Coordinates of C-alpha atoms in Angstrom, one line a residue:
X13 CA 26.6 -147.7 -11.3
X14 CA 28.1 -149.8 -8.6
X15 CA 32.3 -149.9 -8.3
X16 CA 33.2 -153.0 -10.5
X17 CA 33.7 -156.6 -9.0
X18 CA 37.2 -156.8 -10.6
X19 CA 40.3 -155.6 -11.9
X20 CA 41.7 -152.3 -11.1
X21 CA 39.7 -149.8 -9.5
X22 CA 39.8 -146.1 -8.4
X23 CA 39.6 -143.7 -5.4
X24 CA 38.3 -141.5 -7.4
X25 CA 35.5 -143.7 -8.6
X26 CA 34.7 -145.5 -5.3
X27 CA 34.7 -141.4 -4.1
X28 CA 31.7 -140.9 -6.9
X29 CA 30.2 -144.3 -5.8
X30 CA 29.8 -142.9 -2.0
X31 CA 29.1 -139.3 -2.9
X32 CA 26.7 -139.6 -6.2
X33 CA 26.1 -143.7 -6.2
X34 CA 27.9 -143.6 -9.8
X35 CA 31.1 -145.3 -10.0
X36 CA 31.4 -144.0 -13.6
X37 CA 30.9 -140.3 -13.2
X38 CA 34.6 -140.2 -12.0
X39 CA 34.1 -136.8 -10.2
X40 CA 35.9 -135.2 -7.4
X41 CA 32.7 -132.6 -7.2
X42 CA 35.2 -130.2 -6.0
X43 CA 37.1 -132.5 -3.5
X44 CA 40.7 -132.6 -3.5
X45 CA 41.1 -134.5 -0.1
X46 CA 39.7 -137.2 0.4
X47 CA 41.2 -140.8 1.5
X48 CA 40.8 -144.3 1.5
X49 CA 40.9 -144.6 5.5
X50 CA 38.0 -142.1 5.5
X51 CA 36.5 -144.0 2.6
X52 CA 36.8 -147.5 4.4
X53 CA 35.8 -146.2 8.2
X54 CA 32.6 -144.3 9.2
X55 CA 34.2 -143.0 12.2
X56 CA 36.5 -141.3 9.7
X57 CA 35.7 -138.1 7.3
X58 CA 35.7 -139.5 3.9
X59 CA 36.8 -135.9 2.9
X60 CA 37.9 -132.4 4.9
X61 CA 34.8 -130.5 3.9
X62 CA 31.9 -132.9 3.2
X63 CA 32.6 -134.8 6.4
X64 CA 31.8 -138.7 6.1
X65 CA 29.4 -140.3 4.2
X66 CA 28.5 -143.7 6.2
X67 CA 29.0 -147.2 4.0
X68 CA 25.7 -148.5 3.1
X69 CA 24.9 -151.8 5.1
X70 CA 22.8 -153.5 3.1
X71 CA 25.7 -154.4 1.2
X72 CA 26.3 -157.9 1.9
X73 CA 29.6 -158.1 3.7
X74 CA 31.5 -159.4 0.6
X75 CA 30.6 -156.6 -1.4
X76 CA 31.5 -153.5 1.5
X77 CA 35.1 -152.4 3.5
X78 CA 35.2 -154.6 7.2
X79 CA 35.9 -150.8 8.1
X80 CA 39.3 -152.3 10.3
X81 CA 42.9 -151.5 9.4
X82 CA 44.8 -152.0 6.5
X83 CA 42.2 -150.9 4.1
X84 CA 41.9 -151.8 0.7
X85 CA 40.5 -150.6 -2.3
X86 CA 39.9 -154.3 -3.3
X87 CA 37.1 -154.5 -0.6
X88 CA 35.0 -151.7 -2.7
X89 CA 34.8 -154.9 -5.2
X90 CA 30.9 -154.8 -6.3
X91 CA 29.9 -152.2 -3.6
X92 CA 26.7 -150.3 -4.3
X93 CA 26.1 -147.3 -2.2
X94 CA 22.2 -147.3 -3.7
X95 CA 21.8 -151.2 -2.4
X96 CA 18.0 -151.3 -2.0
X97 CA 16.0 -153.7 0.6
X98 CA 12.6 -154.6 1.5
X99 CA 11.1 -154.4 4.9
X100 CA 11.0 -157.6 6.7
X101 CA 13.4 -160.4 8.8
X102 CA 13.1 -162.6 5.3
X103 CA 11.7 -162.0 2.3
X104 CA 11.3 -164.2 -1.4
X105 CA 9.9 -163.0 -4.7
X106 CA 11.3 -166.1 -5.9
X107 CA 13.3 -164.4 -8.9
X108 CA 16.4 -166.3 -9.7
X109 CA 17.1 -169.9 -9.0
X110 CA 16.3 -170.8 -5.3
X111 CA 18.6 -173.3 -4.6
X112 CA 21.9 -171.0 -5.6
X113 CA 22.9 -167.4 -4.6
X114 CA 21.0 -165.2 -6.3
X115 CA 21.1 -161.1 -7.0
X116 CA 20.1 -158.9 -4.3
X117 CA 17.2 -156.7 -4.4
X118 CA 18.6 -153.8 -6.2
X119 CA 19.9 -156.0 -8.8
X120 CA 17.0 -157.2 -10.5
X121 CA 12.9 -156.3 -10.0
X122 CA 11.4 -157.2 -7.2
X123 CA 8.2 -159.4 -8.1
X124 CA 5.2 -160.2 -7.1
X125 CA 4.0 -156.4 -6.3
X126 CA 6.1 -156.3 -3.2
X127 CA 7.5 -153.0 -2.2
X128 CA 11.2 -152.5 -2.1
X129 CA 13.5 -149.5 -1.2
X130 CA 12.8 -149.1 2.7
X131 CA 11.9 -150.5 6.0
X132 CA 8.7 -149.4 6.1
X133 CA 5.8 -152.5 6.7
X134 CA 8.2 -153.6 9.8
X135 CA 7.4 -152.3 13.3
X136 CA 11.2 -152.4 14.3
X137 CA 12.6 -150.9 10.7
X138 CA 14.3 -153.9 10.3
X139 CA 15.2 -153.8 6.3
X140 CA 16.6 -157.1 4.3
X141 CA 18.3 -156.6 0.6
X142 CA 19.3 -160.5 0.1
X143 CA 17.2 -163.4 -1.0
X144 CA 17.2 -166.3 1.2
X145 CA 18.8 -169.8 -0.1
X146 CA 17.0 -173.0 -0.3
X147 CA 17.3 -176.7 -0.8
X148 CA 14.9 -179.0 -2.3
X149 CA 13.8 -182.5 0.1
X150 CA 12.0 -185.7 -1.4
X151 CA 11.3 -185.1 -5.2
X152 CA 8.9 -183.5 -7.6
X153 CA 9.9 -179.4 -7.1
X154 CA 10.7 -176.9 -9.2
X155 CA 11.0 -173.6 -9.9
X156 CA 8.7 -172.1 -12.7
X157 CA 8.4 -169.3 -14.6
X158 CA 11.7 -167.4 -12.5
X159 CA 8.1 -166.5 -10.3
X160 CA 7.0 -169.5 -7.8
X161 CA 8.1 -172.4 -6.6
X162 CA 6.3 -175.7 -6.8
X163 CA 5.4 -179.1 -5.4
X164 CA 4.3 -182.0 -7.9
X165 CA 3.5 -186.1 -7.2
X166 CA 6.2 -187.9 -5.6
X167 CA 6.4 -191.8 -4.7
X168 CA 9.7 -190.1 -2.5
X169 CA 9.3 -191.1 0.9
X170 CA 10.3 -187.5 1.7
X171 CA 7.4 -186.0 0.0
X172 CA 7.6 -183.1 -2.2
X173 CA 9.7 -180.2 -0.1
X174 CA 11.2 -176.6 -0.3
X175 CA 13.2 -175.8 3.1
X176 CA 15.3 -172.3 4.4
X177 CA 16.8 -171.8 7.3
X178 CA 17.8 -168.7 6.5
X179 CA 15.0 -167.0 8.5
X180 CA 16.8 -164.2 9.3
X181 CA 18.5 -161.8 6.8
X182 CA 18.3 -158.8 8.1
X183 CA 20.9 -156.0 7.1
X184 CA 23.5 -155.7 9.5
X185 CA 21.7 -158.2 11.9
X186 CA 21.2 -161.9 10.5
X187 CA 21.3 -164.7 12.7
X188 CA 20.6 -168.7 12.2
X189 CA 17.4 -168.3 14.3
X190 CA 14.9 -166.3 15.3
X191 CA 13.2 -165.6 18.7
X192 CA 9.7 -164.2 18.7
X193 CA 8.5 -164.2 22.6
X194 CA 8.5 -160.0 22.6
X195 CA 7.7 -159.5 19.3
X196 CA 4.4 -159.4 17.5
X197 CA 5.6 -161.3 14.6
X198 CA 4.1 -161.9 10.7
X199 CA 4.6 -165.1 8.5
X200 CA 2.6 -164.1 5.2
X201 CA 2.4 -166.1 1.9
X202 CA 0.7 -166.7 -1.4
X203 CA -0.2 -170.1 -2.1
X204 CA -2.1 -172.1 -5.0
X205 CA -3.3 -175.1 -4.4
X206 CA -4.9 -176.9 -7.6
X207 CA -8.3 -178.6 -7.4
X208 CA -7.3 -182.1 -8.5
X209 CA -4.3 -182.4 -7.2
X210 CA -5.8 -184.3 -4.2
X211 CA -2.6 -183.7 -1.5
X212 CA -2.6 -181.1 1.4
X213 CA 0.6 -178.1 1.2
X214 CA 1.9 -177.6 4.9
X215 CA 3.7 -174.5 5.6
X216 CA 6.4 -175.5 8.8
X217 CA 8.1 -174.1 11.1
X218 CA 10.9 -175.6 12.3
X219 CA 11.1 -175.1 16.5
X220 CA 14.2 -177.2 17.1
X221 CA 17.8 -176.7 15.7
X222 CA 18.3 -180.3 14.5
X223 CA 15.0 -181.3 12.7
X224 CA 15.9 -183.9 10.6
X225 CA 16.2 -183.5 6.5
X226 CA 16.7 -187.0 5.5
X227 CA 12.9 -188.6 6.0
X228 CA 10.0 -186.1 7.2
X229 CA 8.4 -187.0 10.7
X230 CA 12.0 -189.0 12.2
X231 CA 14.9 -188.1 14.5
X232 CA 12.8 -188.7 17.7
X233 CA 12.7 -185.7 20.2
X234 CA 14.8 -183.8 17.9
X235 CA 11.4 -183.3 15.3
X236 CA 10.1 -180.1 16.7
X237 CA 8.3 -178.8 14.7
X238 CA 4.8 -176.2 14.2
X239 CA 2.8 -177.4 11.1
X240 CA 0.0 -175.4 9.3
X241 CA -1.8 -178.2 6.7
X242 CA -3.9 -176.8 4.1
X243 CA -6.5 -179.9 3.4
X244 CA -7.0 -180.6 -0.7
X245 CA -10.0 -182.1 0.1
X246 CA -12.3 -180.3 2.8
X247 CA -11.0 -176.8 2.5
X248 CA -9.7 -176.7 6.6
X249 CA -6.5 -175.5 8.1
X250 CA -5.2 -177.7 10.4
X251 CA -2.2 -176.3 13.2
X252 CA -0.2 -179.0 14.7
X253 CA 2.9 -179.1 16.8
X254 CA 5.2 -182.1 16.5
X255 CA 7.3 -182.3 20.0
X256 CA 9.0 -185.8 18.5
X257 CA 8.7 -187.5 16.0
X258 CA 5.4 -190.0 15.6
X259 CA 3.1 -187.7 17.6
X260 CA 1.6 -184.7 16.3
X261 CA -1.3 -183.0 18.4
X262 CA -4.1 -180.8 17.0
X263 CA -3.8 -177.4 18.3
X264 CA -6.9 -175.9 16.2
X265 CA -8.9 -176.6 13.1
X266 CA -10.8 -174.2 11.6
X267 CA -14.1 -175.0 9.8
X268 CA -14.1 -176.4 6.1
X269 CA -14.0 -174.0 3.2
X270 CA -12.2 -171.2 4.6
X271 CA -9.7 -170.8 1.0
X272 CA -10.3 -171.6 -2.3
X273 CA -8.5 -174.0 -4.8
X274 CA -7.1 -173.0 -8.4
X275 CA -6.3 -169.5 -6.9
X276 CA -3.7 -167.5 -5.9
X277 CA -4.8 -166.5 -2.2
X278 CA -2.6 -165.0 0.8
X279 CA -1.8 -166.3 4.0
X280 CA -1.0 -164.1 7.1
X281 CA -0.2 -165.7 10.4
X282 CA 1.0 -163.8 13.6
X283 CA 2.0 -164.6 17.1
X284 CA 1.3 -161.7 19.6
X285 CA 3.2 -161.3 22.7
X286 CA 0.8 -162.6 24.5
X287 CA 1.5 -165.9 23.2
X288 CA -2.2 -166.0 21.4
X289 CA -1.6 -166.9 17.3
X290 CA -4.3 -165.6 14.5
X291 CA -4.7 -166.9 10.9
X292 CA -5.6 -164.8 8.5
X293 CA -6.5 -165.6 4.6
X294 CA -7.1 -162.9 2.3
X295 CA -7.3 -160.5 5.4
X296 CA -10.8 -162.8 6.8
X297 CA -9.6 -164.1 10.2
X298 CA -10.0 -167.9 10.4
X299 CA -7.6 -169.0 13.7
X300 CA -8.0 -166.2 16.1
X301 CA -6.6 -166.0 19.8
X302 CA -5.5 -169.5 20.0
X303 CA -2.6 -170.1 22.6
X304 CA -0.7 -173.5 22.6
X305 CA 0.9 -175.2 25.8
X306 CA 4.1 -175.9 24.8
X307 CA 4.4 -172.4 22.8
X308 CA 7.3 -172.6 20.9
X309 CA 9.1 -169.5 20.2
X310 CA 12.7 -169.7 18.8
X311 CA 12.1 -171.0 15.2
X312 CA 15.1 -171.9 12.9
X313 CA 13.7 -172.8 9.4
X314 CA 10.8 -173.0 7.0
X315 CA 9.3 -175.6 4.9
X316 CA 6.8 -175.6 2.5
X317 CA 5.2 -179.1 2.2
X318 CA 3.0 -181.5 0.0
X319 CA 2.5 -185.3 0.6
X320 CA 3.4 -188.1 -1.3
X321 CA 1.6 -190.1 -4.1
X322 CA -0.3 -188.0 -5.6
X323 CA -1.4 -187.7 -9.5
X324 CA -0.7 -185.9 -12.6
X325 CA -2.7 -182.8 -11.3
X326 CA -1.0 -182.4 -7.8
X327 CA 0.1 -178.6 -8.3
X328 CA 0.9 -176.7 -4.7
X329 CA 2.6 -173.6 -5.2
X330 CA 3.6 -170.3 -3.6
X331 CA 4.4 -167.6 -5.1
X332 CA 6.2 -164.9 -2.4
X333 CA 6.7 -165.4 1.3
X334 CA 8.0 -162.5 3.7
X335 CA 8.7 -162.3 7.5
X336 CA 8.2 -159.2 9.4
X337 CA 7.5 -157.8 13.0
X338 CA 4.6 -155.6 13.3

């Protein structure tokens, strides 16, 4: 049980919090000196003979002690020494409402079969325990089921669009960008796209700071941007880069029919240090050692993407999405 988020609280219970992860159990466990400096500071003991137990980081920093003098019991407020994360820079099950702060991962089940608790599945160790935030562009989303999100028919000059730019969230490490020159780094997503639905999803990636959000493909040099289009019609994959706005350039296409429609199938595209990028779906290779000339690198938000005016049918969804190094 995690120390309460308000009202009065106790060193004795934010004491059981660090040393059995239960607030409740209100037990000294045969401690009669420890303190709230040593509580507060992991370059402190928390107690003379069990020496100090380190605050757990994946805490958001609301919920765990800035560790800097005068301490306070009121920064244990909602602090869970058994806070749980998932391997990865980002990572969304989509559980709880998108668009507003939601519960971190040891808070309520991780969907979708992903693997919580550790940092395992990242090369680096690199661990994240809060679900990114997200805002709706153009019209026709939603959020169904507390499991995917969706893209429907628009007439919205905007299209239909889900956008983050929180793609780094990383315990103890977040930033408002992401640089993956020396990395070998993983986008990976499940995505349905229905068969009469007749409008392509994009997955983007956002290579300037200042992409526009008002109208999609605007705001001149400022609309850099990587695209991966997913046709409804012919079955390709299409990567494009946008350097401004107006001109888009084909890096690859891969041949027709590479996914299927009216499933659930999963995306994995990496970037190797090399510069080369791959495309994986369902673990088959379909882009593979492709390098691009102007070879973006610093990326600082996602967008998942279907086009206007489509019909009754138009149903492009996607179920989870994570970001890893590997």
């Amino acid at each position: 049980m995690a120390v309460p988020s308000s009202g009065e609280i106790s060193l004795l219970g934010i004491w059981s919090e660090k040393n059995e992860s239960d607030y409740s159990a209100m037990s000294a466990d045969g401690e009669n000196s420890f303190s709230l400096r040593g509580l507060s500071d992991d370059g402190e003991d928390d107690s003379l003979s069990m020496g100090q137990i380190n605050l757990n980081p994946r805490n958001i920093a609301a919920n765990r002690p800035n560790q800097s003098a005068p301490h306070a019991m009121s920064e244990f407020y909602s602090y869970d020494h058994d806070e749980a994360s998932i391997a990865g820079f980002m990572v969304d099950d989509f559980q709880g409402t998108p668009t507003s702060t939601r519960a971190n991962f040891n808070s309520t089940t991780l969907g979708d079969s992903l693997t919580a608790g550790d940092a395992s599945g990242d090369a680096n160790g690199h661990s994240t325990s809060t679900r990114p935030l997200w805002t709706t562009l153009g019209a026709a989303t939603s959020h169904v089921s507390n499991d995917y999100i969706k893209m429907g028919s628009t007439s919205n000059s905007n299209h239909s669009q889900w956008r983050t730019t929180q793609v780094d969230q990383r315990d103890g490490a977040s930033a408002t960008s992401i640089d993956v020159d020396n990395i070998e780094f993983c986008w990976e997503f499940s995505f349905y796209i229905a068969s009469g639905g007749n409008k392509d999803l994009r997955f983007v990636l956002e290579a300037g700071s200042s992409v526009p959000t008002a109208t999609w493909n605007t705001g001149g040099t400022n609309f850099k941007i990587y695209a991966f289009t997913f046709d409804d019609a012919s079955g390709y994959i299409r990567w494009q880069k946008w350097t401004t706005s107006g001109t888009q350039t084909t890096v690859n296409q891969t041949a027709n029919s590479v996914f299927s429609y009216d499933a659930y199938q999963t995306c994995k595209i990496t970037r190797f240090t090399s510069g080369r990028w791959r495309l994986d779906i369902d673990g088959s290779t379909k882009i593979n050692g492709v390098t691009d000339s102007t070879d973006y690198e610093d990326f600082y938000g996602y967008r998942f993407w279907t086009a206007k005016s489509g019909n009754a049918s138009t149903d492009n969804r996607v179920d989870w999405f994570k970001t890893y190094s590997q």
